[in-house]
Amino acid sequence: MTGLWVLVAVLVAATAVGLLLRARNGRVRNAKPVRDLPGPVTDVLDPASAVTLVQISTTFCAPCRHAKAVLGPLAERTDGLHHVELDVTNQPEVAQSLSVLRTPTTIALTPDGRELLRVGGVPKGPELLAALRPHLTTRTA
């Protein structure tokens, strides 16, 4: 009988963790505190765009491909928005210096490197665009 209770407890805990992770996936969060950006990140910032979306990815990350499919077209049809994917598979120090714990993580940066917001997981295009709207001008979607 004890084994049954242990099984039920594990199932309840796993369900709770799964629901929590699902709720946090793709949610737009406020910027992290200001810090110096690593070189690979400053190298990809677009000075001509109001916002650069830096997607932190790894080689074997399946959700990273989905994030790229959302962010690429969003940047193409939005004035002042630039998207770049940064693979940190062989550069874990970059992810560590940015406090990135999972991939994909998308960080919205100004041309001078100020972080506006970040999204862990696959971003939701309309929600991300709404959060960025004060920082850019958009074409018709």
PDB file of C-alpha atoms in Angstrom:
ATOM      1  CA  MET A   1       0.000   0.000   0.000  1.00  0.00           C
ATOM      2  CA  THR A   2       2.906   2.361   0.716  1.00  0.00           C
ATOM      3  CA  GLY A   3       4.130   1.876  -2.848  1.00  0.00           C
ATOM      4  CA  LEU A   4       0.793   3.045  -4.196  1.00  0.00           C
ATOM      5  CA  TRP A   5       0.972   6.270  -2.155  1.00  0.00           C
ATOM      6  CA  VAL A   6       4.510   6.901  -3.339  1.00  0.00           C
ATOM      7  CA  LEU A   7       3.398   6.408  -6.948  1.00  0.00           C
ATOM      8  CA  VAL A   8       0.466   8.812  -6.508  1.00  0.00           C
ATOM      9  CA  ALA A   9       2.735  11.420  -4.863  1.00  0.00           C
ATOM     10  CA  VAL A  10       5.275  11.170  -7.694  1.00  0.00           C
ATOM     11  CA  LEU A  11       2.551  11.524 -10.327  1.00  0.00           C
ATOM     12  CA  VAL A  12       1.068  14.576  -8.608  1.00  0.00           C
ATOM     13  CA  ALA A  13       4.505  16.203  -8.249  1.00  0.00           C
ATOM     14  CA  ALA A  14       5.404  15.489 -11.890  1.00  0.00           C
ATOM     15  CA  THR A  15       2.091  16.931 -13.072  1.00  0.00           C
ATOM     16  CA  ALA A  16       2.615  20.091 -11.003  1.00  0.00           C
ATOM     17  CA  VAL A  17       6.136  20.584 -12.373  1.00  0.00           C
ATOM     18  CA  GLY A  18       4.923  19.990 -15.926  1.00  0.00           C
ATOM     19  CA  LEU A  19       2.127  22.552 -15.568  1.00  0.00           C
ATOM     20  CA  LEU A  20       4.544  25.091 -14.099  1.00  0.00           C
ATOM     21  CA  LEU A  21       7.029  24.652 -16.946  1.00  0.00           C
ATOM     22  CA  ARG A  22       4.233  24.882 -19.516  1.00  0.00           C
ATOM     23  CA  ALA A  23       2.991  28.133 -18.000  1.00  0.00           C
ATOM     24  CA  ARG A  24       6.488  29.681 -18.032  1.00  0.00           C
ATOM     25  CA  ASN A  25       7.343  28.612 -21.600  1.00  0.00           C
ATOM     26  CA  GLY A  26       7.372  31.567 -23.995  1.00  0.00           C
ATOM     27  CA  ARG A  27       6.469  34.127 -21.333  1.00  0.00           C
ATOM     28  CA  VAL A  28       7.961  37.595 -21.768  1.00  0.00           C
ATOM     29  CA  ARG A  29       9.918  38.619 -18.674  1.00  0.00           C
ATOM     30  CA  ASN A  30      11.470  41.877 -17.580  1.00  0.00           C
ATOM     31  CA  ALA A  31      15.119  42.565 -18.286  1.00  0.00           C
ATOM     32  CA  LYS A  32      17.891  41.236 -16.083  1.00  0.00           C
ATOM     33  CA  PRO A  33      20.151  43.774 -14.315  1.00  0.00           C
ATOM     34  CA  VAL A  34      22.622  45.658 -16.515  1.00  0.00           C
ATOM     35  CA  ARG A  35      25.959  43.939 -17.057  1.00  0.00           C
ATOM     36  CA  ASP A  36      28.719  43.834 -19.648  1.00  0.00           C
ATOM     37  CA  LEU A  37      27.763  41.765 -22.666  1.00  0.00           C
ATOM     38  CA  PRO A  38      30.150  39.085 -23.917  1.00  0.00           C
ATOM     39  CA  GLY A  39      31.958  39.756 -27.205  1.00  0.00           C
ATOM     40  CA  PRO A  40      29.945  37.331 -29.369  1.00  0.00           C
ATOM     41  CA  VAL A  41      26.744  39.147 -28.353  1.00  0.00           C
ATOM     42  CA  THR A  42      28.034  42.679 -28.933  1.00  0.00           C
ATOM     43  CA  ASP A  43      29.349  41.541 -32.334  1.00  0.00           C
ATOM     44  CA  VAL A  44      25.839  40.599 -33.538  1.00  0.00           C
ATOM     45  CA  LEU A  45      24.027  43.754 -32.369  1.00  0.00           C
ATOM     46  CA  ASP A  46      22.616  45.703 -35.311  1.00  0.00           C
ATOM     47  CA  PRO A  47      23.232  49.442 -34.840  1.00  0.00           C
ATOM     48  CA  ALA A  48      20.678  50.228 -37.580  1.00  0.00           C
ATOM     49  CA  SER A  49      17.814  48.473 -35.743  1.00  0.00           C
ATOM     50  CA  ALA A  50      16.009  49.739 -32.663  1.00  0.00           C
ATOM     51  CA  VAL A  51      15.931  46.218 -31.194  1.00  0.00           C
ATOM     52  CA  THR A  52      18.038  43.125 -31.865  1.00  0.00           C
ATOM     53  CA  LEU A  53      16.526  39.806 -30.804  1.00  0.00           C
ATOM     54  CA  VAL A  54      19.439  37.566 -29.829  1.00  0.00           C
ATOM     55  CA  GLN A  55      18.260  33.958 -29.773  1.00  0.00           C
ATOM     56  CA  ILE A  56      20.556  31.824 -27.609  1.00  0.00           C
ATOM     57  CA  SER A  57      20.506  28.296 -29.063  1.00  0.00           C
ATOM     58  CA  THR A  58      22.419  25.035 -29.047  1.00  0.00           C
ATOM     59  CA  THR A  59      23.080  22.561 -31.834  1.00  0.00           C
ATOM     60  CA  PHE A  60      20.690  19.785 -30.811  1.00  0.00           C
ATOM     61  CA  CYS A  61      17.866  21.975 -29.478  1.00  0.00           C
ATOM     62  CA  ALA A  62      14.586  21.119 -31.234  1.00  0.00           C
ATOM     63  CA  PRO A  63      12.595  24.041 -29.730  1.00  0.00           C
ATOM     64  CA  CYS A  64      15.320  26.386 -31.025  1.00  0.00           C
ATOM     65  CA  ARG A  65      14.190  25.647 -34.591  1.00  0.00           C
ATOM     66  CA  HIS A  66      10.631  26.569 -33.630  1.00  0.00           C
ATOM     67  CA  ALA A  67      11.823  29.796 -32.013  1.00  0.00           C
ATOM     68  CA  LYS A  68      13.743  30.682 -35.180  1.00  0.00           C
ATOM     69  CA  ALA A  69      10.588  30.010 -37.239  1.00  0.00           C
ATOM     70  CA  VAL A  70       8.691  32.497 -35.058  1.00  0.00           C
ATOM     71  CA  LEU A  71      11.373  35.182 -34.694  1.00  0.00           C
ATOM     72  CA  GLY A  72      12.746  35.234 -38.254  1.00  0.00           C
ATOM     73  CA  PRO A  73       9.472  36.161 -39.993  1.00  0.00           C
ATOM     74  CA  LEU A  74       8.548  38.525 -37.148  1.00  0.00           C
ATOM     75  CA  ALA A  75      11.782  40.465 -37.663  1.00  0.00           C
ATOM     76  CA  GLU A  76      11.371  40.446 -41.465  1.00  0.00           C
ATOM     77  CA  ARG A  77       7.980  42.126 -41.314  1.00  0.00           C
ATOM     78  CA  THR A  78       8.734  44.544 -38.461  1.00  0.00           C
ATOM     79  CA  ASP A  79      10.668  47.791 -38.987  1.00  0.00           C
ATOM     80  CA  GLY A  80      13.413  48.341 -36.448  1.00  0.00           C
ATOM     81  CA  LEU A  81      13.616  44.677 -35.435  1.00  0.00           C
ATOM     82  CA  HIS A  82      16.562  42.407 -36.222  1.00  0.00           C
ATOM     83  CA  HIS A  83      16.874  38.699 -35.318  1.00  0.00           C
ATOM     84  CA  VAL A  84      20.087  36.750 -34.925  1.00  0.00           C
ATOM     85  CA  GLU A  85      20.637  33.218 -33.654  1.00  0.00           C
ATOM     86  CA  LEU A  86      23.704  32.664 -31.496  1.00  0.00           C
ATOM     87  CA  ASP A  87      24.747  29.021 -31.062  1.00  0.00           C
ATOM     88  CA  VAL A  88      26.471  28.625 -27.687  1.00  0.00           C
ATOM     89  CA  THR A  89      27.172  24.896 -27.924  1.00  0.00           C
ATOM     90  CA  ASN A  90      30.930  25.528 -27.965  1.00  0.00           C
ATOM     91  CA  GLN A  91      30.726  28.788 -25.979  1.00  0.00           C
ATOM     92  CA  PRO A  92      29.047  27.927 -22.667  1.00  0.00           C
ATOM     93  CA  GLU A  93      30.706  30.921 -21.026  1.00  0.00           C
ATOM     94  CA  VAL A  94      28.504  33.193 -23.164  1.00  0.00           C
ATOM     95  CA  ALA A  95      25.327  31.567 -21.855  1.00  0.00           C
ATOM     96  CA  GLN A  96      26.697  31.661 -18.322  1.00  0.00           C
ATOM     97  CA  SER A  97      27.561  35.367 -18.480  1.00  0.00           C
ATOM     98  CA  LEU A  98      24.018  36.101 -19.721  1.00  0.00           C
ATOM     99  CA  SER A  99      22.438  33.929 -16.977  1.00  0.00           C
ATOM    100  CA  VAL A 100      20.816  31.693 -19.609  1.00  0.00           C
ATOM    101  CA  LEU A 101      19.744  28.389 -18.092  1.00  0.00           C
ATOM    102  CA  ARG A 102      17.779  26.930 -21.021  1.00  0.00           C
ATOM    103  CA  THR A 103      17.647  27.112 -24.762  1.00  0.00           C
ATOM    104  CA  PRO A 104      16.106  28.731 -26.576  1.00  0.00           C
ATOM    105  CA  THR A 105      16.267  32.000 -24.698  1.00  0.00           C
ATOM    106  CA  THR A 106      15.612  35.194 -26.615  1.00  0.00           C
ATOM    107  CA  ILE A 107      17.013  38.474 -25.335  1.00  0.00           C
ATOM    108  CA  ALA A 108      15.856  41.814 -26.771  1.00  0.00           C
ATOM    109  CA  LEU A 109      18.712  44.326 -26.799  1.00  0.00           C
ATOM    110  CA  THR A 110      19.070  47.939 -27.852  1.00  0.00           C
ATOM    111  CA  PRO A 111      21.962  48.925 -30.172  1.00  0.00           C
ATOM    112  CA  ASP A 112      23.983  50.022 -27.135  1.00  0.00           C
ATOM    113  CA  GLY A 113      23.497  46.620 -25.455  1.00  0.00           C
ATOM    114  CA  ARG A 114      20.787  47.482 -22.929  1.00  0.00           C
ATOM    115  CA  GLU A 115      18.502  44.512 -22.262  1.00  0.00           C
ATOM    116  CA  LEU A 116      14.811  45.259 -22.736  1.00  0.00           C
ATOM    117  CA  LEU A 117      13.306  41.850 -22.033  1.00  0.00           C
ATOM    118  CA  ARG A 118      13.877  38.116 -22.366  1.00  0.00           C
ATOM    119  CA  VAL A 119      11.835  35.065 -23.237  1.00  0.00           C
ATOM    120  CA  GLY A 120      12.643  31.535 -22.097  1.00  0.00           C
ATOM    121  CA  GLY A 121      11.400  28.872 -24.499  1.00  0.00           C
ATOM    122  CA  VAL A 122       9.617  29.406 -27.799  1.00  0.00           C
ATOM    123  CA  PRO A 123       8.271  32.970 -27.868  1.00  0.00           C
ATOM    124  CA  LYS A 124       4.691  33.798 -28.713  1.00  0.00           C
ATOM    125  CA  GLY A 125       4.971  36.254 -31.617  1.00  0.00           C
ATOM    126  CA  PRO A 126       2.026  38.572 -30.839  1.00  0.00           C
ATOM    127  CA  GLU A 127       2.888  38.773 -27.132  1.00  0.00           C
ATOM    128  CA  LEU A 128       6.543  39.544 -27.890  1.00  0.00           C
ATOM    129  CA  LEU A 129       5.630  42.170 -30.483  1.00  0.00           C
ATOM    130  CA  ALA A 130       3.236  43.842 -28.031  1.00  0.00           C
ATOM    131  CA  ALA A 131       5.988  44.029 -25.411  1.00  0.00           C
ATOM    132  CA  LEU A 132       8.437  45.487 -27.953  1.00  0.00           C
ATOM    133  CA  ARG A 133       6.005  47.926 -29.585  1.00  0.00           C
ATOM    134  CA  PRO A 134       7.082  50.926 -27.433  1.00  0.00           C
ATOM    135  CA  HIS A 135      10.635  50.476 -28.755  1.00  0.00           C
ATOM    136  CA  LEU A 136       9.925  50.217 -32.503  1.00  0.00           C
ATOM    137  CA  THR A 137       7.772  51.115 -35.441  1.00  0.00           C
ATOM    138  CA  THR A 138       6.121  48.287 -37.382  1.00  0.00           C
ATOM    139  CA  ARG A 139       4.978  47.677 -40.900  1.00  0.00           C
ATOM    140  CA  THR A 140       1.639  46.049 -41.588  1.00  0.00           C
ATOM    141  CA  ALA A 141       1.878  42.414 -40.504  1.00  0.00           C
TER     142      ALA A 141
END
